[in-house]
CSV table of C-alpha atoms in Angstrom, one decimal:
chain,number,residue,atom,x,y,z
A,1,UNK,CA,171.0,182.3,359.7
A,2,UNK,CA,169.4,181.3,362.7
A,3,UNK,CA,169.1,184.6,364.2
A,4,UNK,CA,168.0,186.2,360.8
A,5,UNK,CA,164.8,184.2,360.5
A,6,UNK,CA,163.7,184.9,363.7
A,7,UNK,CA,164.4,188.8,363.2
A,8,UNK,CA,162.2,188.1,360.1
A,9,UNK,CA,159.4,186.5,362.0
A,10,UNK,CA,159.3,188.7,364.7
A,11,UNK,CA,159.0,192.2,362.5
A,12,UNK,CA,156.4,190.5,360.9
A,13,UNK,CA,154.5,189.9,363.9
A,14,UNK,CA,155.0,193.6,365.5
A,15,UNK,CA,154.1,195.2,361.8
A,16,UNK,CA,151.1,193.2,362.0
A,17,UNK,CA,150.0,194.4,365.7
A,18,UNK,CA,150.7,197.9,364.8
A,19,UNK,CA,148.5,200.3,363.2
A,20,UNK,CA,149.9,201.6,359.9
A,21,UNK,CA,148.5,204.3,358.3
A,22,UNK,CA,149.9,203.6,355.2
A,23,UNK,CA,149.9,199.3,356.0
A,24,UNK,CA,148.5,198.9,352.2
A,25,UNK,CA,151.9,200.7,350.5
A,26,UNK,CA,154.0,198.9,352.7
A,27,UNK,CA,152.6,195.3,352.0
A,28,UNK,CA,152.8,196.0,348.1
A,29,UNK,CA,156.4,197.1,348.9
A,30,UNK,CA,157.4,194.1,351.0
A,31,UNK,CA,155.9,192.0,347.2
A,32,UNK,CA,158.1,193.9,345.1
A,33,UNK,CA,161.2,193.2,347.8
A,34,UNK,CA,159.7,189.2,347.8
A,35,UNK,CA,159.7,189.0,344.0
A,36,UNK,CA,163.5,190.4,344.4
A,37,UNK,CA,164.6,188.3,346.6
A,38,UNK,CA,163.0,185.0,345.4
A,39,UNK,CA,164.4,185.9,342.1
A,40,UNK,CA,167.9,186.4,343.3
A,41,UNK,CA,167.9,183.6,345.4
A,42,UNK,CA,166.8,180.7,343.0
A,43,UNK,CA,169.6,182.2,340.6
A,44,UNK,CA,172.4,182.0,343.4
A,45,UNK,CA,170.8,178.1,344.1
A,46,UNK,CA,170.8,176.7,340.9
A,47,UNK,CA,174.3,177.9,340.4
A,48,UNK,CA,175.5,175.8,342.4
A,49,UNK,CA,173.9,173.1,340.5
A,50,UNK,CA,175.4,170.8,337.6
A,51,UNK,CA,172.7,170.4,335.0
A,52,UNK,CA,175.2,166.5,335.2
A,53,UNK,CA,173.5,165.6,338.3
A,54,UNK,CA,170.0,166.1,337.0
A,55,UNK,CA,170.7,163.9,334.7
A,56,UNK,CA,172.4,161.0,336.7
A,57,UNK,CA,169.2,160.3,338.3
A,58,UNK,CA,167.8,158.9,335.8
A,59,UNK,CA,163.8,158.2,334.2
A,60,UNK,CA,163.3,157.2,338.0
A,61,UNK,CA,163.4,160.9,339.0
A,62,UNK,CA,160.8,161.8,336.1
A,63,UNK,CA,158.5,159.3,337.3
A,64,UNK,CA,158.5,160.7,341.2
A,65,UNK,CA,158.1,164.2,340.0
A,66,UNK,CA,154.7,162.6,337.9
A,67,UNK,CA,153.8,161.1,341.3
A,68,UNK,CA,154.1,163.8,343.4
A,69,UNK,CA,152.6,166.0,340.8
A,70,UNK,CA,149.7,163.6,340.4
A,71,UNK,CA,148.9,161.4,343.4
A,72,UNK,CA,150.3,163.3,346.4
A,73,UNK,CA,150.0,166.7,345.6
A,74,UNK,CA,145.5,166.0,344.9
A,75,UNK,CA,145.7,164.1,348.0
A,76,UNK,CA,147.3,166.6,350.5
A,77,UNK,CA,145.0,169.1,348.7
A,78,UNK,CA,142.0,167.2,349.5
A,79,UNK,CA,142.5,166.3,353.1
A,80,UNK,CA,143.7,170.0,353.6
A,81,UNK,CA,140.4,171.6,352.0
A,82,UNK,CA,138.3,168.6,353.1
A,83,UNK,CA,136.1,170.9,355.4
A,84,UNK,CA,136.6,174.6,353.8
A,85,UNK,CA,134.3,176.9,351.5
A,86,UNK,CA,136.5,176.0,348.1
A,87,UNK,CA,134.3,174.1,345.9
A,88,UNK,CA,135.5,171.4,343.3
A,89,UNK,CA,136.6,173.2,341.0
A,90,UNK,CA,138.7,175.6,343.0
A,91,UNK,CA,139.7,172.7,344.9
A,92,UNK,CA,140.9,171.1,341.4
A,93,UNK,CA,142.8,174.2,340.7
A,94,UNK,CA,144.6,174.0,343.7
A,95,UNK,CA,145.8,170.6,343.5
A,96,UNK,CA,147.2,171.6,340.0
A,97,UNK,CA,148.8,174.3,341.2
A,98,UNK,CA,151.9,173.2,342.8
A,99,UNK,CA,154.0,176.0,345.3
A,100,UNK,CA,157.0,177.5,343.5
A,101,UNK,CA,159.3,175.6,345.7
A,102,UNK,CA,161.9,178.1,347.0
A,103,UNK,CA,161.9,176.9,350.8
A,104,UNK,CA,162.2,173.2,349.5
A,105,UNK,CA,165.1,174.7,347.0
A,106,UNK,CA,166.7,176.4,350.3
A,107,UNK,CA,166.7,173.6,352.0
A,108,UNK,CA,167.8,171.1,349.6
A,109,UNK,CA,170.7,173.3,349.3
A,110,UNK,CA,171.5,173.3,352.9
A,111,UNK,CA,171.3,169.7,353.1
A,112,UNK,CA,173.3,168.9,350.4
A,113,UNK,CA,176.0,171.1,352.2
A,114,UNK,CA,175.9,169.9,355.4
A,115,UNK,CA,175.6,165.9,354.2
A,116,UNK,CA,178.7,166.9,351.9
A,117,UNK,CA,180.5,168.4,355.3
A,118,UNK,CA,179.4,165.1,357.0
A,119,UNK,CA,181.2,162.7,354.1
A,120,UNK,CA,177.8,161.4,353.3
A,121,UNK,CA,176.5,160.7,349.9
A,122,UNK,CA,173.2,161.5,348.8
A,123,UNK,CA,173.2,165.6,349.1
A,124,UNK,CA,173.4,166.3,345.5
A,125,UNK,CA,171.3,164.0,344.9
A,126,UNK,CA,168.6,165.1,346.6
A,127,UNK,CA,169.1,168.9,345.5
A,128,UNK,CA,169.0,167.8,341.8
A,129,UNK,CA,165.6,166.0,342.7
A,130,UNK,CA,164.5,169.2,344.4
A,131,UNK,CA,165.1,171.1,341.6
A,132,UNK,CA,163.9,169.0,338.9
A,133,UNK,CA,160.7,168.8,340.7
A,134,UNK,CA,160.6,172.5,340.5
A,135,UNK,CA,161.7,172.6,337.0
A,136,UNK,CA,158.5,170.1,335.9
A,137,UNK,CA,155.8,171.8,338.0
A,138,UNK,CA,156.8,175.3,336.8
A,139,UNK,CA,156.9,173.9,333.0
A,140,UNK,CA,153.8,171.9,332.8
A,141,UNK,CA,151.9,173.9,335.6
A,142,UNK,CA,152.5,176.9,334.7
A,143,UNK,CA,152.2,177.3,331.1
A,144,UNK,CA,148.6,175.5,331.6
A,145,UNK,CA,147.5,177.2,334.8
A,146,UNK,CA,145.6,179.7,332.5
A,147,UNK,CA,144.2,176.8,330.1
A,148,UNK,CA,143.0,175.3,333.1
A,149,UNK,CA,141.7,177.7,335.0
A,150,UNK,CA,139.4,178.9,332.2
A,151,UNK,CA,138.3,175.3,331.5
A,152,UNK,CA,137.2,174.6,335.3
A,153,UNK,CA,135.7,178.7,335.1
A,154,UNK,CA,137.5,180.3,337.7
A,155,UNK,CA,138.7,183.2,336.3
A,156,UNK,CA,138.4,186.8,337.3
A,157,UNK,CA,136.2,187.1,334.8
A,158,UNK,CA,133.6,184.0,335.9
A,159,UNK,CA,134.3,186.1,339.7
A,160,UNK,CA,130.8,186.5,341.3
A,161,UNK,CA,129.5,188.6,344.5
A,162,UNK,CA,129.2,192.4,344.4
A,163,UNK,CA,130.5,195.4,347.0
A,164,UNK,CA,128.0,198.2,346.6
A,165,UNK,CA,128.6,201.3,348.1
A,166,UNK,CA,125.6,203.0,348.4
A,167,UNK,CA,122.6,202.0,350.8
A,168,UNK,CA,120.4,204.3,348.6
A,169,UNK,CA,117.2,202.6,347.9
A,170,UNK,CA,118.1,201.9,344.3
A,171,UNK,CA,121.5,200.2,345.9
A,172,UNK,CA,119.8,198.4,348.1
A,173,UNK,CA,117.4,196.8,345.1
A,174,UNK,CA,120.6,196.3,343.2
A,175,UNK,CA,122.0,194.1,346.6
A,176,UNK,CA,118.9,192.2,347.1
A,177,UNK,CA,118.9,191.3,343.5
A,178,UNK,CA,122.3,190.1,343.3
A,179,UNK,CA,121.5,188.3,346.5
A,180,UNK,CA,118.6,186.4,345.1
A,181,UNK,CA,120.4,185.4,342.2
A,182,UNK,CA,122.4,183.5,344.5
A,183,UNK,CA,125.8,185.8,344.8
A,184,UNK,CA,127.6,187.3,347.7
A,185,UNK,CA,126.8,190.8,348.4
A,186,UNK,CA,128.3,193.7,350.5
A,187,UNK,CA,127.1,197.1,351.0
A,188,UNK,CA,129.3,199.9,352.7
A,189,UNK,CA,127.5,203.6,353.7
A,190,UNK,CA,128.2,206.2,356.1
A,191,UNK,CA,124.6,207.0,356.4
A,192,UNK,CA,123.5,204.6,359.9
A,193,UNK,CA,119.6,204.8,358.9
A,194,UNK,CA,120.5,203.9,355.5
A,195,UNK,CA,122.7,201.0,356.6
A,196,UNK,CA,120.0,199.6,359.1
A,197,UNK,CA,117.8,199.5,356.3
A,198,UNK,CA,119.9,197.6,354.6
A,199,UNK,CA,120.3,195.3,357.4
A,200,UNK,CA,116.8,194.8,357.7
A,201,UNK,CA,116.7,193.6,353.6
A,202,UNK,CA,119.1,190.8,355.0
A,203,UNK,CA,122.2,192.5,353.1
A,204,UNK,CA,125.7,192.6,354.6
A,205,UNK,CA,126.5,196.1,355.9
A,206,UNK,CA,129.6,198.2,355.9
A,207,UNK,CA,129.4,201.2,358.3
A,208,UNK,CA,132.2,203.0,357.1
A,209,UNK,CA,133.7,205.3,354.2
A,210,UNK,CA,134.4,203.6,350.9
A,211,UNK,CA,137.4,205.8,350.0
A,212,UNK,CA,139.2,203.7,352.9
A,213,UNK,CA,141.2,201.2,351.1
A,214,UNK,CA,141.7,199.0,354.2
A,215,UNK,CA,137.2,199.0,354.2
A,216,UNK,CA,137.1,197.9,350.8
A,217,UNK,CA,139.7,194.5,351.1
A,218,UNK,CA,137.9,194.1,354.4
A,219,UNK,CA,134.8,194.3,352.6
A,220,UNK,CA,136.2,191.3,350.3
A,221,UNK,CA,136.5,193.5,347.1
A,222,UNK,CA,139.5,191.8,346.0
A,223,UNK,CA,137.6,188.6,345.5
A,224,UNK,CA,134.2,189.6,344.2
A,225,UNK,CA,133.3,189.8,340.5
A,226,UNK,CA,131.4,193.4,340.3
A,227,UNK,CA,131.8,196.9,342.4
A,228,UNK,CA,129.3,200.0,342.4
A,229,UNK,CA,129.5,202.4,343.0
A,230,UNK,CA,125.9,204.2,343.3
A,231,UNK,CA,125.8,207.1,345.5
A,232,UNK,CA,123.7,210.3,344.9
A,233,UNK,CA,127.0,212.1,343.9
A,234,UNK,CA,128.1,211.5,340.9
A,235,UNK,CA,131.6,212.7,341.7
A,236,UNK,CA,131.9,210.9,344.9
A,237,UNK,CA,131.0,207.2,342.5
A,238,UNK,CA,133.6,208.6,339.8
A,239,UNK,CA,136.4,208.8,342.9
A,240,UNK,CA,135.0,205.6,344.1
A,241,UNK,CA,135.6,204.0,341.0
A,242,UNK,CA,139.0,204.7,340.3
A,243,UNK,CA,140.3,204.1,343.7
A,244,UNK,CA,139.0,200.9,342.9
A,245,UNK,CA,140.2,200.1,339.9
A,246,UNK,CA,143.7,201.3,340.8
A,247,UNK,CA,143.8,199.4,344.5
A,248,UNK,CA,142.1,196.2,342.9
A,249,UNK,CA,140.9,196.2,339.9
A,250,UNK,CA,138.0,194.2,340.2
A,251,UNK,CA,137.1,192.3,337.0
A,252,UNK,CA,134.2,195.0,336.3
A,253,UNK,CA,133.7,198.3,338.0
A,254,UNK,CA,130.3,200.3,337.2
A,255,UNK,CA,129.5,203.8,338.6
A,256,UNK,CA,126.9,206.0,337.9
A,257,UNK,CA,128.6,209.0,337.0
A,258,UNK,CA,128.4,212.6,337.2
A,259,UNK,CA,126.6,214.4,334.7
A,260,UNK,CA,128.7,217.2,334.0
A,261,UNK,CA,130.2,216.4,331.1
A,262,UNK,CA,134.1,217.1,332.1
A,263,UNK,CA,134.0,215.3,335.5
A,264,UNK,CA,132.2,212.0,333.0
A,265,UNK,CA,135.1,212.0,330.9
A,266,UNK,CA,137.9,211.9,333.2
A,267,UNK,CA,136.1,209.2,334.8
A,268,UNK,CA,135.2,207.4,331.5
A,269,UNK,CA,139.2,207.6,330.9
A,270,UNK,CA,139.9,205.0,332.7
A,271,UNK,CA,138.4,201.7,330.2
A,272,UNK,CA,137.9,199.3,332.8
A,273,UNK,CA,134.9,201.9,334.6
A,274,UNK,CA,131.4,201.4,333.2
A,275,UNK,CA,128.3,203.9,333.2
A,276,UNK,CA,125.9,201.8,334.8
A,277,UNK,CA,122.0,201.7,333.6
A,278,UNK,CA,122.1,204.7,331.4
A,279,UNK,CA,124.2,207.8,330.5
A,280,UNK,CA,123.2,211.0,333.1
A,281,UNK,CA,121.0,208.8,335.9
A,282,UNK,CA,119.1,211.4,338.1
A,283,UNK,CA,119.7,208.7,340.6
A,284,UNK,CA,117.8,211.2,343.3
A,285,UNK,CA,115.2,210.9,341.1
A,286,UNK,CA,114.9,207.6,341.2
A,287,UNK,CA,115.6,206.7,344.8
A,288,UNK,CA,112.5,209.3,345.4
A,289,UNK,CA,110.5,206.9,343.0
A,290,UNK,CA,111.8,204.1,345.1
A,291,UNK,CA,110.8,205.3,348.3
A,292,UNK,CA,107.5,206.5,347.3
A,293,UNK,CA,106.1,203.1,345.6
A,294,UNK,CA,105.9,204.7,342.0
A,295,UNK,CA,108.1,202.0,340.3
A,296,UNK,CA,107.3,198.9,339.3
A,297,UNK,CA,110.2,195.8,339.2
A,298,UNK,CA,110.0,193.8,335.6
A,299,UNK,CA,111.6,191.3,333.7
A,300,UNK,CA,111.4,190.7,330.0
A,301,UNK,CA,113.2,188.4,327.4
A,302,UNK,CA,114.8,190.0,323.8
A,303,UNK,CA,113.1,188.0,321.6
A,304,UNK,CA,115.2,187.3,318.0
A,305,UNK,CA,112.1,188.4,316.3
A,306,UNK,CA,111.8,192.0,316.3
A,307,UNK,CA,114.7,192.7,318.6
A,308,UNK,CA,115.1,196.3,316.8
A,309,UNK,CA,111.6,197.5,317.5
A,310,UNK,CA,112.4,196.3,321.4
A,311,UNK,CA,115.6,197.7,321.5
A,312,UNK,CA,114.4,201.1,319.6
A,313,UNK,CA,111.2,201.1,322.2
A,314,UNK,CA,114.0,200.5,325.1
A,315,UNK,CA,115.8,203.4,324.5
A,316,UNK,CA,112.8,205.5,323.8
A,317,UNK,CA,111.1,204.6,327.3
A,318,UNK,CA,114.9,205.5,328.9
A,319,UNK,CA,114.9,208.7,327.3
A,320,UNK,CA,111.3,209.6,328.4
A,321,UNK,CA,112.8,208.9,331.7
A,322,UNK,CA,110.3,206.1,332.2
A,323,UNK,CA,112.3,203.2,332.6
A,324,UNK,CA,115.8,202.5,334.3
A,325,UNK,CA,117.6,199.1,332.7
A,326,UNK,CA,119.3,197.5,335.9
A,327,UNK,CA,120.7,194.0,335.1
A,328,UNK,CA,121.0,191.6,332.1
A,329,UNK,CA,120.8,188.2,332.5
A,330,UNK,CA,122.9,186.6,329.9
A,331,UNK,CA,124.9,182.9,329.3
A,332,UNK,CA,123.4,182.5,332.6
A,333,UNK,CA,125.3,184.8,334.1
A,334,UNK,CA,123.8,188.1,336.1
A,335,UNK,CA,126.1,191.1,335.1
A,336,UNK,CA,124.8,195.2,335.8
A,337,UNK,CA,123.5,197.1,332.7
A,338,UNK,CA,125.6,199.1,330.9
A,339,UNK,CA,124.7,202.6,329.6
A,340,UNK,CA,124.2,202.1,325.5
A,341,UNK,CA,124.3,198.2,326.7
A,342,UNK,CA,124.3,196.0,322.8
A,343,UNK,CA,121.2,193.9,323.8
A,344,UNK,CA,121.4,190.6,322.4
A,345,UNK,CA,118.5,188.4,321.5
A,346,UNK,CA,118.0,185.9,324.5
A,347,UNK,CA,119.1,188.2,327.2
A,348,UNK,CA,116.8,188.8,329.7
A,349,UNK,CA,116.6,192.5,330.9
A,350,UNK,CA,115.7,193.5,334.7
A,351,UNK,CA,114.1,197.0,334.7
A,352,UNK,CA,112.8,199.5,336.8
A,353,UNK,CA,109.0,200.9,335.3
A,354,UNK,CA,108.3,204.5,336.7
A,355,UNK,CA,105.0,204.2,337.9
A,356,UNK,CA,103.7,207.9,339.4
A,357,UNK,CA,100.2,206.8,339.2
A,358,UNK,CA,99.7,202.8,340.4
A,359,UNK,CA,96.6,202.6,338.8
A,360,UNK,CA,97.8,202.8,335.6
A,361,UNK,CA,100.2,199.7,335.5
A,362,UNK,CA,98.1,198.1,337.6
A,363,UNK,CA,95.5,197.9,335.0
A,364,UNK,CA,98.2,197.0,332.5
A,365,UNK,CA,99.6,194.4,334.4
A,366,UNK,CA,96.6,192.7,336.1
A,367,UNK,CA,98.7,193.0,339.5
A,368,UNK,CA,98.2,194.4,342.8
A,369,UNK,CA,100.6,196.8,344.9
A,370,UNK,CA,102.4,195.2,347.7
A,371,UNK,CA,104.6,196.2,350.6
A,372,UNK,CA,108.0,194.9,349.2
A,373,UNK,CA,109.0,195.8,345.6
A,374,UNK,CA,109.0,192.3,343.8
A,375,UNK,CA,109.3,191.1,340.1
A,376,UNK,CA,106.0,191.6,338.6
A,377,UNK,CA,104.7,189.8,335.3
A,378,UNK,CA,104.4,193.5,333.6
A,379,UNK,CA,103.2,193.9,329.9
A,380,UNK,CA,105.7,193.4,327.4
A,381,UNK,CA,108.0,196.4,327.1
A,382,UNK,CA,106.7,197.2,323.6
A,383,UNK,CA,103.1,197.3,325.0
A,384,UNK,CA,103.8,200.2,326.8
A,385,UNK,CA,102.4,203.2,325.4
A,386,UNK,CA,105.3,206.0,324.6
A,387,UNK,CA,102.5,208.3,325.4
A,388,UNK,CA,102.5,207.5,329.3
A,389,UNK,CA,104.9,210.2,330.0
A,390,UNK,CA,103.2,212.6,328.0
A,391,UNK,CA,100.2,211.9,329.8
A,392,UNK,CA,101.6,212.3,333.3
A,393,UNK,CA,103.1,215.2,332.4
A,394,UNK,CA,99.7,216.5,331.4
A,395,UNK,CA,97.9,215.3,334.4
């Protein structure tokens, strides 16, 4: 047995010093082997075990598996995590959450042999409290680890940060807007000018290809709340997108996709991929706005009172090709616009403003231009005139 665990321990260690092309497949293959094995293993254990000597221990057994569960399990989690990045609810979560218990089971069972081989009393004894404990914690934990874990808002779901892959100019206003809101952001490019500019907007910077699965976990996409995908190809984001959502599945994945129609529905087959901002975004389009100062950054609140006639003036401004909806802000919460997003009254919707001629806004809005795109007090979105793109057309 001896010899077994230390073959175990040192594969482990030469797999982990080699470089694996395929390291990704083989670590979800060595899970599905765990799961096997674990499975196997607590069956052959607790056959071995009389349901009589569970019982000869008595309400005194009960009330150490409460203790443990209760008092010493919090405790070790709170001296363990005294000084690390969990917060208190995550810590809370983890003191709840009790291990599954199969090296303790192991062990137990060992024990009980060898204090059986000795003529000593106790083994039994102290496998039937082993596996008692393992019985509660799986019971009480585990049918409430969901409950819980939604109360305390720790769910995939309540996930935060973003990977964006992309260090276009619209992606980089998509990281620093996510980053001033307070979340984690990555961004990953192959482009070096187009990552240094990222650096230089304070954004974490990936210089490598996306459609690397080993870039994305190192990028920390299996704990963020949101990937993008926003690329000038539409083709390359729909790839991107699925190679995410079948590697990670991150709670949401948005993409702007392409605008042939065949290439949007295959990538629109997939449920858990978004259309981000709009349907057909001539994202070139609007990184060239971007990088020539003809947008302007808003903000405005869906008011319950004529919500239709701002929703109907939303989607008129879209379609004019005026306005690009970014991000909603909603249950306080920061999640990316959908294309055909259901506004609801209260939300508070982040938009880009094309602005070809800065005089024009300027005089709408009161403001002056600056170096740095920033959130400007624009006019109310239903004070813009439908006729600007008519008249800039014209001009």
């Amino acid at each position: 047995s001896e010899s077994g665990l230390m073959a175990t321990v040192v594969a482990g260690l030469v797999l982990r010093a080699s470089a694996l092309p395929e390291e990704r497949m083989l670590r979800r293959f060595k899970g599905q082997l765990t799961v096997l094995g674990v499975s196997v293993l607590f069956v052959l254990l607790a056959a071995d075990l009389s349901l009589a000597s569970i019982m000869a221990l008595g309400w005194g057994s009960v009330l150490t598996v409460l203790v443990l569960m209760l008092v010493i399990r919090p405790l070790s989690v709170m001296v363990c995590t005294w000084n690390s990045d969990l917060n208190w609810r995550q810590k809370l979560f983890v003191a709840w959450i009790a291990p599954k218990g199969i090296v303790s089971a192991s062990v137990a069972s060992l024990f009980a042999i060898l204090l059986t081989e000795q003529g000593i009393n106790g083994g039994d004894a102290i496998k039937a409290l082993v596996f008692l404990t393992i019985l509660m914690t799986v019971f009480f934990q585990g049918l409430s680890a969901r409950f819980v874990a939604k109360g305390l808002k720790i769910t995939s779901l309540e996930a935060t940060g973003a990977v964006i892959v992309g260090c276009t100019p619209l992606g980089r206003l998509m990281g620093s807007l996510f980053q001033e809101a307070g979340e984690s952001v990555v961004m990953i490019d192959t482009d070096t000018e187009a990552c240094e500019k990222a650096r230089q907007d304070d954004l974490s910077v990936f210089e490598s290809s996306a459609l690397d699965p080993d870039v994305l976990a190192e990028a920390g996409i299996e704990s963020i709340g949101t990937f993008i995908a926003l690329t000038n190809n539409g083709e390359v984001n729909s790839v991107l997108a699925q190679r995410a959502v079948e590697e990670f599945e991150p709670p949401r994945v948005f993409a702007v996709l392409p605008r042939k129609e065949k290439d949007a529905e295959k990538a629109k087959a997939s449920k858990k991929i978004v259309s981000a901002f709009q349907a057909d975004v001539p994202m070139k389009t609007w990184n060239q706005y971007l990088q020539a100062g003809q947008v302007k950054l808003g903000e405005t609140v869906l008011k319950s009172t004529g919500l239709a006639f701002q929703q109907a003036h939303i989607d008129a401004l879209i379609k004019a090709g005026e306005l690009l909806p970014l991000l909603v802000k909603r249950d306080k919460g920061l999640q990316v616009a959908a294309a055909q997003e259901a506004l609801q009254a209260g939300d508070r919707l982040i938009y880009l403003l094309h602005d070809p001629r800065p005089k024009l806004l300027k005089r709408l809005s009161g403001g002056s231009s600056t170096g740095r795109l920033a959130m400007e007090t624009l006019p109310e979105i239903e004070e813009v005139p439908l006729s600007v793109a008519s008249t800039i057309a014209s001009a």
